[in-house]
Short mmCIF file of C-alpha atoms in Angstrom, two decimals:
data_model
loop_
_atom_site.label_atom_id
_atom_site.label_comp_id
_atom_site.label_asym_id
_atom_site.label_seq_id
_atom_site.Cartn_x
_atom_site.Cartn_y
_atom_site.Cartn_z
CA MET A 1 -29.35 32.85 3.58
CA GLU A 2 -32.41 34.75 4.71
CA PHE A 3 -35.80 34.16 3.21
CA LYS A 4 -38.93 36.17 3.38
CA LEU A 5 -41.68 33.61 3.40
CA THR A 6 -44.59 34.88 1.43
CA SER A 7 -47.22 32.32 2.29
CA VAL A 8 -47.84 28.99 3.89
CA VAL A 9 -49.83 27.14 1.26
CA PHE A 10 -50.09 23.80 3.03
CA ASP A 11 -49.99 23.25 6.79
CA ALA A 12 -49.40 20.21 8.99
CA LYS A 13 -53.03 19.05 8.80
CA ASP A 14 -53.12 19.40 5.02
CA ILE A 15 -49.91 17.40 4.76
CA SER A 16 -51.24 14.67 7.01
CA ARG A 17 -54.49 14.40 5.04
CA ALA A 18 -52.62 14.31 1.75
CA ILE A 19 -50.33 11.52 2.96
CA THR A 20 -53.33 9.49 4.14
CA ARG A 21 -55.10 9.94 0.81
CA ILE A 22 -51.99 9.13 -1.24
CA SER A 23 -51.41 5.98 0.83
CA HIS A 24 -54.93 4.79 0.10
CA GLU A 25 -54.64 5.68 -3.57
CA ILE A 26 -51.42 3.67 -3.80
CA LEU A 27 -53.10 0.64 -2.23
CA GLU A 28 -56.20 1.02 -4.37
CA ARG A 29 -54.33 1.33 -7.63
CA ASN A 30 -51.94 -1.53 -6.86
CA LYS A 31 -54.69 -3.70 -5.37
CA GLY A 32 -53.04 -4.06 -2.00
CA ALA A 33 -49.48 -4.03 -0.74
CA ASN A 34 -48.24 -7.19 -2.48
CA ASN A 35 -45.07 -6.58 -4.48
CA LEU A 36 -45.22 -2.92 -3.54
CA ALA A 37 -42.02 -1.01 -2.79
CA LEU A 38 -41.53 2.60 -1.75
CA ILE A 39 -38.38 4.47 -2.70
CA GLY A 40 -37.80 7.93 -1.32
CA ILE A 41 -35.64 10.49 -3.10
CA ARG A 42 -33.30 12.28 -0.72
CA THR A 43 -33.94 14.20 1.47
CA ARG A 44 -37.62 15.16 1.99
CA GLY A 45 -38.81 12.38 -0.32
CA VAL A 46 -37.38 9.83 2.11
CA THR A 47 -39.28 11.37 5.00
CA LEU A 48 -42.51 11.41 2.99
CA ALA A 49 -42.01 7.83 1.84
CA GLN A 50 -41.45 6.79 5.43
CA ARG A 51 -44.74 8.35 6.49
CA ILE A 52 -46.56 6.66 3.62
CA ARG A 53 -45.00 3.38 4.66
CA VAL A 54 -46.28 3.79 8.22
CA LYS A 55 -49.74 4.63 6.88
CA ILE A 56 -49.80 1.60 4.57
CA ASN A 57 -48.65 -0.56 7.43
CA GLU A 58 -51.57 0.72 9.55
CA VAL A 59 -54.08 -0.05 6.84
CA GLU A 60 -52.78 -3.35 5.50
CA ASN A 61 -50.82 -4.53 8.52
CA THR A 62 -47.83 -5.50 6.38
CA GLU A 63 -44.26 -4.22 5.99
CA ILE A 64 -43.44 -3.18 2.46
CA ASP A 65 -39.99 -2.89 0.93
CA PHE A 66 -38.35 0.48 1.40
CA GLY A 67 -35.41 2.12 -0.32
CA ILE A 68 -33.51 5.39 -0.41
CA LEU A 69 -32.21 6.99 -3.57
CA ASP A 70 -29.62 9.75 -3.87
CA ILE A 71 -29.75 11.03 -7.43
CA THR A 72 -26.72 13.33 -7.27
CA LEU A 73 -24.55 11.07 -9.43
CA TYR A 74 -27.27 10.93 -12.11
CA ARG A 75 -27.87 14.67 -12.36
CA ASP A 76 -27.56 16.33 -15.76
CA ASP A 77 -26.19 19.57 -14.29
CA ILE A 78 -23.31 18.14 -12.28
CA ALA A 79 -20.68 20.33 -13.93
CA SER A 80 -22.68 23.54 -13.92
CA GLY A 81 -22.51 24.24 -10.18
CA LYS A 82 -19.47 25.87 -8.64
CA HIS A 83 -18.76 22.99 -6.30
CA PRO A 84 -19.62 19.32 -6.51
CA PRO A 85 -22.81 18.67 -4.51
CA PRO A 86 -22.35 16.32 -1.55
CA VAL A 87 -23.33 12.73 -2.31
CA GLU A 88 -25.16 10.61 0.21
CA LYS A 89 -25.80 6.91 0.35
CA THR A 90 -28.26 5.08 -1.83
CA SER A 91 -29.80 1.98 -0.31
CA ILE A 92 -32.09 -0.40 -2.15
CA PRO A 93 -31.83 -3.52 0.00
CA PHE A 94 -34.23 -5.70 -2.00
CA PRO A 95 -34.38 -6.99 -5.60
CA LEU A 96 -36.43 -4.73 -7.86
CA GLU A 97 -37.43 -7.47 -10.27
CA GLY A 98 -41.21 -7.71 -10.50
CA LYS A 99 -41.81 -4.92 -7.97
CA GLN A 100 -44.34 -2.16 -8.28
CA VAL A 101 -42.17 0.73 -7.25
CA VAL A 102 -43.53 4.05 -6.08
CA LEU A 103 -40.94 6.81 -6.23
CA VAL A 104 -41.63 9.52 -3.68
CA ASP A 105 -40.42 13.11 -3.74
CA ASP A 106 -41.54 16.33 -2.10
CA VAL A 107 -41.90 18.72 -5.05
CA LEU A 108 -42.34 17.95 -8.74
CA PHE A 109 -41.04 20.82 -10.87
CA THR A 110 -39.04 20.38 -14.09
CA GLY A 111 -39.08 16.58 -13.89
CA ARG A 112 -35.30 16.36 -14.16
CA THR A 113 -34.88 14.86 -10.70
CA ILE A 114 -37.38 12.15 -11.57
CA ARG A 115 -35.58 11.46 -14.86
CA ALA A 116 -32.37 10.99 -12.87
CA ALA A 117 -34.17 8.82 -10.30
CA ILE A 118 -35.63 6.54 -12.98
CA ASP A 119 -32.20 6.16 -14.59
CA ALA A 120 -30.68 5.31 -11.21
CA LEU A 121 -33.47 2.85 -10.44
CA ILE A 122 -33.12 1.00 -13.74
CA ASP A 123 -29.41 0.43 -12.94
CA PHE A 124 -30.51 -1.57 -9.90
CA GLY A 125 -32.92 -3.86 -11.68
CA ARG A 126 -36.13 -4.15 -13.67
CA PRO A 127 -39.23 -3.26 -11.67
CA SER A 128 -42.55 -4.24 -13.24
CA THR A 129 -43.88 -0.67 -12.90
CA VAL A 130 -42.53 2.63 -11.64
CA GLN A 131 -45.06 5.13 -10.32
CA LEU A 132 -44.53 8.59 -8.93
CA GLY A 133 -45.94 10.18 -5.80
CA VAL A 134 -45.28 13.81 -4.85
CA LEU A 135 -46.55 16.09 -2.14
CA ILE A 136 -46.60 19.20 -4.33
CA ASP A 137 -46.88 19.48 -8.10
CA ARG A 138 -45.91 23.01 -9.04
CA GLY A 139 -45.93 22.64 -12.83
CA HIS A 140 -43.32 23.90 -15.34
CA ARG A 141 -42.27 20.47 -16.57
CA GLU A 142 -39.29 20.32 -18.94
CA LEU A 143 -39.59 16.58 -19.58
CA PRO A 144 -42.55 14.30 -20.38
CA ILE A 145 -43.07 13.16 -16.80
CA ARG A 146 -46.30 13.14 -14.79
CA PRO A 147 -47.13 12.12 -11.24
CA ASP A 148 -49.50 9.28 -10.34
CA TYR A 149 -50.26 10.56 -6.86
CA VAL A 150 -50.30 14.25 -5.94
CA GLY A 151 -50.81 15.88 -2.54
CA LYS A 152 -51.67 19.26 -4.01
CA ASN A 153 -51.32 21.10 -7.28
CA ILE A 154 -49.93 24.57 -6.64
CA PRO A 155 -49.69 27.03 -9.48
CA THR A 156 -46.41 28.92 -9.23
CA SER A 157 -44.44 31.30 -11.35
CA LYS A 158 -41.25 29.79 -12.67
CA ASN A 159 -38.94 31.81 -10.47
CA ASN A 160 -40.88 31.14 -7.28
CA ARG A 161 -39.40 28.60 -4.94
CA VAL A 162 -41.41 25.99 -3.13
CA ARG A 163 -40.02 24.86 0.18
CA VAL A 164 -41.34 21.75 1.89
CA ARG A 165 -40.51 21.42 5.54
CA MET A 166 -41.01 18.13 7.35
CA SER A 167 -40.90 17.89 11.12
CA GLU A 168 -38.34 15.04 11.01
CA ASP A 169 -35.91 17.21 9.04
CA ASP A 170 -36.94 20.78 9.85
CA GLY A 171 -38.95 20.64 13.07
CA ILE A 172 -42.25 21.64 11.46
CA ASP A 173 -44.65 20.40 8.78
CA GLU A 174 -45.46 23.08 6.23
CA VAL A 175 -45.10 24.14 2.62
CA HIS A 176 -44.14 27.69 1.63
CA ILE A 177 -43.95 29.56 -1.58
CA ILE A 178 -40.96 31.87 -1.61
CA ASP A 179 -41.02 34.89 -3.86
CA PRO A 180 -37.48 35.67 -5.01
CA SER A 181 -38.21 39.40 -5.30
CA THR A 182 -38.49 39.53 -1.50
CA GLU A 183 -35.60 37.18 -0.88
CA LYS A 184 -32.26 38.33 0.41
CA ASP A 185 -29.80 35.82 -0.95
CA SER A 186 -26.31 35.71 0.48
CA MET B 1 -16.72 22.96 -0.32
CA PHE B 2 -13.72 21.36 -1.90
CA LYS B 3 -11.04 23.72 -3.13
CA PRO B 4 -8.00 21.74 -4.35
CA ARG B 5 -7.71 21.62 -8.14
CA SER B 6 -5.02 18.93 -8.13
CA ILE B 7 -4.00 16.30 -5.60
CA LEU B 8 -0.22 16.48 -5.56
CA GLY B 9 0.32 15.44 -1.97
CA ALA B 10 -1.26 15.00 1.42
CA ASN B 11 0.91 17.87 2.58
CA GLY B 12 -1.32 20.91 2.61
CA LEU B 13 -4.65 19.06 2.65
CA LYS B 14 -6.77 20.51 5.41
CA LYS B 15 -8.72 18.44 7.90
CA ASP B 16 -12.12 19.41 6.45
CA GLU B 17 -10.92 18.57 2.94
CA ILE B 18 -9.78 15.14 4.08
CA VAL B 19 -13.11 14.60 5.84
CA THR B 20 -14.97 15.57 2.65
CA ILE B 21 -12.90 13.08 0.65
CA LEU B 22 -13.47 10.27 3.16
CA ASP B 23 -17.21 10.98 3.48
CA THR B 24 -17.59 11.00 -0.29
CA ALA B 25 -15.57 7.79 -0.55
CA ASP B 26 -17.83 6.14 2.04
CA THR B 27 -20.81 6.84 -0.21
CA PHE B 28 -19.05 5.68 -3.36
CA LYS B 29 -18.18 2.32 -1.81
CA GLU B 30 -21.78 1.20 -2.25
CA ILE B 31 -21.57 1.64 -6.04
CA SER B 32 -18.98 -1.14 -6.26
CA THR B 33 -21.42 -3.56 -4.60
CA ARG B 34 -24.22 -3.03 -7.13
CA PRO B 35 -24.96 -5.51 -9.90
CA ILE B 36 -24.30 -2.69 -12.39
CA LYS B 37 -21.21 -1.05 -10.96
CA LYS B 38 -21.45 2.20 -12.85
CA VAL B 39 -22.97 5.64 -12.50
CA PRO B 40 -23.09 8.19 -15.34
CA THR B 41 -21.58 11.07 -13.37
CA LEU B 42 -18.39 11.64 -15.37
CA ARG B 43 -19.74 10.55 -18.75
CA GLY B 44 -17.76 12.20 -21.50
CA ARG B 45 -14.80 13.05 -19.27
CA THR B 46 -11.35 11.69 -20.05
CA ILE B 47 -8.82 10.50 -17.50
CA ILE B 48 -5.27 9.62 -18.51
CA ASN B 49 -3.19 7.32 -16.32
CA LEU B 50 0.47 8.01 -17.02
CA PHE B 51 2.52 5.39 -15.19
CA PHE B 52 6.32 5.40 -15.40
CA GLU B 53 6.73 2.76 -12.69
CA PRO B 54 5.35 -0.77 -12.42
CA SER B 55 2.02 -0.96 -10.60
CA THR B 56 -0.90 -3.38 -10.48
CA ARG B 57 -2.92 -2.15 -7.55
CA THR B 58 -2.78 1.61 -8.03
CA ARG B 59 -3.12 1.68 -11.80
CA THR B 60 -6.00 -0.81 -11.85
CA SER B 61 -7.63 1.04 -8.98
CA PHE B 62 -7.51 4.39 -10.81
CA GLU B 63 -8.77 2.74 -13.99
CA ILE B 64 -11.68 1.02 -12.26
CA ALA B 65 -12.51 4.20 -10.33
CA GLY B 66 -12.73 6.23 -13.54
CA LYS B 67 -14.75 3.59 -15.35
CA ARG B 68 -17.26 3.20 -12.51
CA LEU B 69 -17.96 6.91 -12.88
CA SER B 70 -18.35 6.43 -16.68
CA ALA B 71 -15.22 8.44 -17.57
CA ASP B 72 -13.06 7.28 -20.47
CA VAL B 73 -9.78 6.05 -19.04
CA ILE B 74 -6.60 5.79 -21.05
CA ASN B 75 -3.54 4.01 -19.68
CA ILE B 76 -0.03 4.84 -20.75
CA SER B 77 2.94 3.10 -19.26
CA GLY B 78 6.48 4.46 -19.35
CA SER B 79 7.87 1.70 -21.54
CA THR B 80 5.26 2.33 -24.26
CA SER B 81 5.41 6.14 -24.21
CA SER B 82 7.49 8.46 -26.35
CA THR B 83 9.87 9.05 -23.45
CA VAL B 84 11.77 5.99 -24.69
CA LYS B 85 12.37 8.00 -27.88
CA GLY B 86 13.87 10.79 -25.82
CA GLU B 87 10.89 13.05 -25.21
CA ASN B 88 11.08 14.80 -21.85
CA LEU B 89 8.37 14.56 -19.22
CA ILE B 90 6.98 18.07 -19.62
CA ASP B 91 6.68 17.65 -23.39
CA THR B 92 4.89 14.34 -22.90
CA ALA B 93 2.47 15.92 -20.43
CA GLN B 94 1.82 18.95 -22.66
CA ASN B 95 1.19 16.71 -25.65
CA LEU B 96 -1.29 14.68 -23.65
CA GLU B 97 -2.93 17.87 -22.45
CA ALA B 98 -3.36 18.98 -26.04
CA MET B 99 -5.85 16.12 -26.39
CA ASN B 100 -8.00 17.70 -23.64
CA PRO B 101 -8.07 15.18 -20.83
CA ASP B 102 -9.92 16.20 -17.66
CA ILE B 103 -7.53 14.57 -15.17
CA LEU B 104 -3.96 13.40 -15.57
CA VAL B 105 -2.91 10.72 -13.07
CA ILE B 106 0.84 10.35 -12.85
CA ARG B 107 3.26 7.95 -11.24
CA HIS B 108 6.97 8.57 -11.64
CA SER B 109 10.18 7.47 -9.95
CA GLN B 110 11.38 11.06 -9.53
CA SER B 111 10.24 12.94 -6.44
CA GLY B 112 8.38 16.08 -7.48
CA ALA B 113 7.42 14.80 -10.95
CA ALA B 114 3.69 15.33 -10.37
CA GLU B 115 4.18 18.84 -9.12
CA MET B 116 6.47 19.76 -12.00
CA ILE B 117 3.89 18.51 -14.50
CA SER B 118 1.07 20.36 -12.77
CA ARG B 119 3.02 23.63 -13.07
CA ASN B 120 3.27 23.15 -16.81
CA ILE B 121 -0.28 22.14 -17.68
CA GLN B 122 -3.76 23.42 -16.81
CA CYS B 123 -5.50 20.08 -16.36
CA PRO B 124 -5.92 18.73 -12.80
CA VAL B 125 -3.18 16.28 -11.78
CA ILE B 126 -3.42 13.43 -9.28
CA ASN B 127 -0.13 12.20 -7.91
CA ALA B 128 -0.17 8.39 -7.88
CA GLY B 129 3.30 8.23 -6.31
CA ASP B 130 6.42 10.23 -7.05
CA GLY B 131 9.80 8.83 -5.99
CA PHE B 132 10.32 8.99 -2.24
CA HIS B 133 8.06 12.02 -1.94
CA GLU B 134 4.33 11.36 -1.67
CA HIS B 135 1.53 8.93 -2.51
CA PRO B 136 -1.52 10.83 -1.29
CA THR B 137 -4.28 8.51 -2.51
CA GLN B 138 -2.67 5.65 -0.57
CA ALA B 139 -2.69 7.73 2.63
CA LEU B 140 -6.34 8.65 2.08
CA LEU B 141 -7.40 5.04 1.57
CA ASP B 142 -5.42 4.07 4.68
CA LEU B 143 -7.32 6.69 6.67
CA GLN B 144 -10.63 5.55 5.25
CA THR B 145 -9.88 1.94 6.19
CA ILE B 146 -8.94 2.95 9.73
CA ARG B 147 -11.91 5.29 10.17
CA GLU B 148 -14.33 2.67 8.89
CA THR B 149 -13.19 0.19 11.54
CA LYS B 150 -12.39 2.49 14.46
CA GLY B 151 -15.19 4.99 13.90
CA SER B 152 -12.99 8.07 14.16
CA LEU B 153 -9.38 9.08 13.64
CA GLU B 154 -8.71 11.77 16.24
CA GLY B 155 -6.25 10.68 18.92
CA LEU B 156 -5.42 7.27 17.43
CA LYS B 157 -1.82 6.06 17.70
CA VAL B 158 -0.17 4.53 14.67
CA ALA B 159 3.15 2.70 14.35
CA ILE B 160 4.65 2.67 10.86
CA VAL B 161 7.28 -0.04 10.55
CA GLY B 162 9.95 -0.60 7.93
CA ASP B 163 11.94 1.33 5.35
CA ILE B 164 10.84 4.83 6.30
CA ALA B 165 13.53 6.58 4.24
CA HIS B 166 12.37 5.30 0.86
CA SER B 167 8.66 5.32 1.50
CA ARG B 168 6.40 7.89 -0.12
CA VAL B 169 3.48 6.18 1.58
CA VAL B 170 4.93 7.10 4.96
CA ARG B 171 5.39 10.75 4.10
CA SER B 172 1.83 11.11 2.81
CA ASN B 173 0.50 9.28 5.83
CA ILE B 174 2.44 11.47 8.25
CA TYR B 175 0.93 14.63 6.74
CA ALA B 176 -2.59 13.22 6.51
CA MET B 177 -2.56 11.58 9.95
CA LYS B 178 -1.17 14.69 11.64
CA ALA B 179 -3.88 16.76 9.95
CA MET B 180 -6.48 14.41 11.43
CA GLY B 181 -5.02 14.66 14.94
CA MET B 182 -3.38 11.23 15.07
CA GLU B 183 -0.11 10.28 16.70
CA VAL B 184 2.54 8.72 14.47
CA ARG B 185 5.50 6.59 15.56
CA LEU B 186 8.09 5.47 13.03
CA VAL B 187 9.86 2.17 13.60
CA GLY B 188 12.74 0.58 11.71
CA PRO B 189 16.48 0.09 11.56
CA PRO B 190 18.37 3.39 12.14
CA THR B 191 19.78 3.26 8.60
CA MET B 192 16.27 3.42 7.21
CA ILE B 193 14.98 6.31 9.29
CA PRO B 194 15.94 9.77 7.98
CA VAL B 195 17.65 12.07 10.50
CA GLU B 196 15.47 14.89 11.77
CA ILE B 197 12.25 13.21 10.58
CA GLN B 198 10.93 14.11 14.06
CA LYS B 199 10.54 17.64 12.74
CA LEU B 200 7.41 16.43 10.97
CA GLY B 201 5.89 15.91 14.40
CA VAL B 202 6.46 12.16 14.74
CA SER B 203 8.35 10.00 17.22
CA VAL B 204 10.93 7.33 16.36
CA ASP B 205 11.57 3.92 17.87
CA TYR B 206 14.01 1.16 16.90
CA TYR B 207 12.44 -1.79 18.72
CA LEU B 208 9.34 -3.32 17.19
CA GLU B 209 8.15 -5.15 20.28
CA LYS B 210 8.25 -2.04 22.44
CA ALA B 211 6.94 0.32 19.79
CA ILE B 212 3.67 -1.49 19.07
CA GLN B 213 2.49 -2.02 22.64
CA ASP B 214 0.14 0.95 22.94
CA VAL B 215 -0.82 1.63 19.32
CA ASP B 216 -4.23 1.31 17.64
CA VAL B 217 -2.88 0.68 14.15
CA ILE B 218 0.28 -0.98 12.84
CA MET B 219 1.29 -0.18 9.28
CA MET B 220 3.91 -2.54 7.87
CA LEU B 221 6.01 -1.50 4.89
CA ARG B 222 7.76 -3.55 2.27
CA ILE B 223 11.54 -3.50 2.03
CA GLN B 224 11.97 -1.98 -1.39
CA THR B 225 14.68 -4.19 -2.83
CA GLU B 226 14.51 -2.23 -6.10
CA ARG B 227 15.77 0.88 -4.33
CA GLN B 228 19.39 0.00 -3.50
CA ASN B 229 18.71 -1.10 0.03
CA ARG B 230 21.54 -3.60 0.19
CA TYR B 231 23.78 -0.90 1.67
CA LEU B 232 21.34 -0.23 4.47
CA LEU B 233 20.78 -3.79 5.69
CA SER B 234 23.23 -6.59 6.26
CA SER B 235 20.62 -9.07 5.08
CA LEU B 236 16.88 -9.41 4.57
CA ARG B 237 16.96 -12.27 7.04
CA GLU B 238 18.42 -10.10 9.76
CA TYR B 239 15.81 -7.46 9.03
CA SER B 240 13.13 -10.08 9.24
CA ASN B 241 14.43 -11.33 12.60
CA LEU B 242 14.18 -7.86 14.06
CA PHE B 243 11.18 -6.29 12.31
CA CYS B 244 8.89 -9.02 11.01
CA LEU B 245 5.42 -8.75 12.53
CA THR B 246 4.74 -12.23 13.91
CA SER B 247 1.85 -13.46 16.01
CA LYS B 248 4.28 -13.77 18.92
CA ILE B 249 5.18 -10.09 18.78
CA LEU B 250 1.56 -9.20 18.21
CA GLU B 251 0.69 -10.69 21.60
CA LYS B 252 2.25 -7.55 23.12
CA ALA B 253 -0.09 -5.28 21.17
CA LYS B 254 -3.61 -4.19 22.04
CA ASP B 255 -6.30 -6.79 21.34
CA ASP B 256 -8.08 -4.55 18.85
CA VAL B 257 -5.00 -3.36 16.98
CA LEU B 258 -5.47 -3.08 13.23
CA ILE B 259 -2.83 -4.15 10.73
CA ILE B 260 -2.51 -2.43 7.39
CA HIS B 261 0.03 -2.64 4.59
CA PRO B 262 0.18 -0.58 1.40
CA GLY B 263 1.27 -3.63 -0.62
CA PRO B 264 2.79 -5.35 -2.39
CA VAL B 265 3.55 -7.69 0.52
CA ASN B 266 6.71 -9.75 0.73
CA ARG B 267 5.23 -12.60 2.72
CA GLY B 268 7.42 -13.75 5.56
CA VAL B 269 9.80 -10.77 5.33
CA GLU B 270 7.96 -7.90 6.99
CA ILE B 271 4.82 -9.75 8.02
CA ALA B 272 4.22 -13.39 8.96
CA LEU B 273 1.73 -15.42 6.94
CA ASP B 274 -0.67 -16.05 9.79
CA VAL B 275 -0.68 -12.38 10.79
CA MET B 276 -1.39 -11.31 7.25
CA GLU B 277 -4.36 -13.64 7.09
CA SER B 278 -5.69 -12.90 10.56
CA GLU B 279 -8.90 -10.93 11.02
CA ARG B 280 -6.96 -7.97 12.36
CA SER B 281 -5.35 -7.52 8.97
CA LEU B 282 -7.24 -5.10 6.73
CA ILE B 283 -4.95 -5.37 3.73
CA LEU B 284 -7.66 -6.36 1.27
CA ASN B 285 -10.12 -3.82 2.70
CA GLN B 286 -7.51 -1.20 1.85
CA VAL B 287 -7.58 -2.28 -1.78
CA THR B 288 -11.38 -2.14 -1.89
CA ASN B 289 -11.35 1.31 -0.30
CA GLY B 290 -8.72 2.47 -2.77
CA VAL B 291 -11.27 2.39 -5.59
CA ALA B 292 -13.78 4.40 -3.54
CA VAL B 293 -11.23 7.02 -2.51
CA ARG B 294 -10.08 7.52 -6.09
CA MET B 295 -13.68 7.78 -7.29
CA ALA B 296 -14.26 10.40 -4.61
CA LEU B 297 -11.25 12.44 -5.73
CA MET B 298 -12.28 12.30 -9.39
CA TYR B 299 -15.79 13.38 -8.47
CA LEU B 300 -14.60 16.20 -6.24
CA LEU B 301 -12.09 17.46 -8.82
CA LEU B 302 -14.54 17.34 -11.74
CA GLY B 303 -17.96 17.64 -10.12
CA GLY B 304 -18.05 21.43 -10.02
CA SER B 305 -17.57 23.80 -12.90
CA ASP B 306 -14.16 25.24 -13.44
CA ASP B 307 -14.37 28.98 -13.03
CA SER B 308 -11.29 29.42 -10.90
CA VAL B 309 -7.71 29.45 -12.07
CA ASN B 310 -5.63 27.27 -9.78
#
């Protein structure tokens, strides 16, 4: 697949500032790191959650619970693709009861991923609250879901694509908007 | 990408397809350790288990696998089906298909039964054992158990010991293990090893003690007393003297050799009690992995939309 990248809307510095701010907002809203747990949604959400965890650790000097969620098995469009999407491991190595869980994902779009993530989470236990942190909110929600912490609101047209790249996964920190009219899809 | 529409045998499965199945099964194993052992992935799908032979392990395993993916699972056993009224197998399968199941799992005592059914219906078929032919899900769970412990499969040596002639597990394992680049040695009394089996790319040995010395895995098989074996052995006791895996014989094997067995085990006949319960024996891990492998196959067969014909 070859993409023509129209514009970088968020660069490494912007991402770093957003993560710092979100980390502080999480601590402020939850009054510290007690009972706090971060759960990243695969793949970029895990990377983001990890960075937030490091930041919170710097500020509060405490390790908070950390989990990884793969929502593939909870998707509502599982039979509409040509091939079954690969499933990766989910790991929530702590009891959710009484936790204030912050779900972390890279881009919030229709809200369907978050719906799936909440369903998956509830199967593991009963957290006291579930909050949502995203790096990019691009609008076009199809479900009544809203984020609690947002890195940046980016207005997009519905057929644009937003690609978040993280240096751990892609070698560079940046966010692009891809315009499908300039995209050569294989 | 996973292409097969049915799983009729390990014969013909490509290496990358086997790897996809095992990787998916690895992930699915975690689901069975959750407090709520269920994901909604196959909600609304129907899986029919059609079993014409006795089975605890395999049938339960398929049923649990389907239920943990939220599919509706229906079990039909041979003695309660219309075949006792004289209906033939194809008619039974076509009648079941008329109720729109999404997967038909079949076990039958006739070799080729699963394939014959799959030619006559559109719904995906999983072979859960057909006569002396194949039992592909068993071979896949064997591979998963070995890979989980050894890390990889390529280049491993395996000795399969017992009644080779009547074992569908062996045939599926030969195909699957060869596809994964493993070396297979068959061991047993000459009457129980088919002539020219070497053409499948395996070696044959008749002496247990010698055959297991350099292998990484030993797979013991049950003597299938229900399959007219009395003409092939003078007695079970003689067989046991020559081919029972005891801790004394095991001293000749590598220290990290793994022992697997497709079950059911006849304790003391093909495997000694202490060997079966030793930490090198992975027999119960195999059963646990069986559920994960069957979940993986159901997911891979039903996860994508069906826009191809066969």
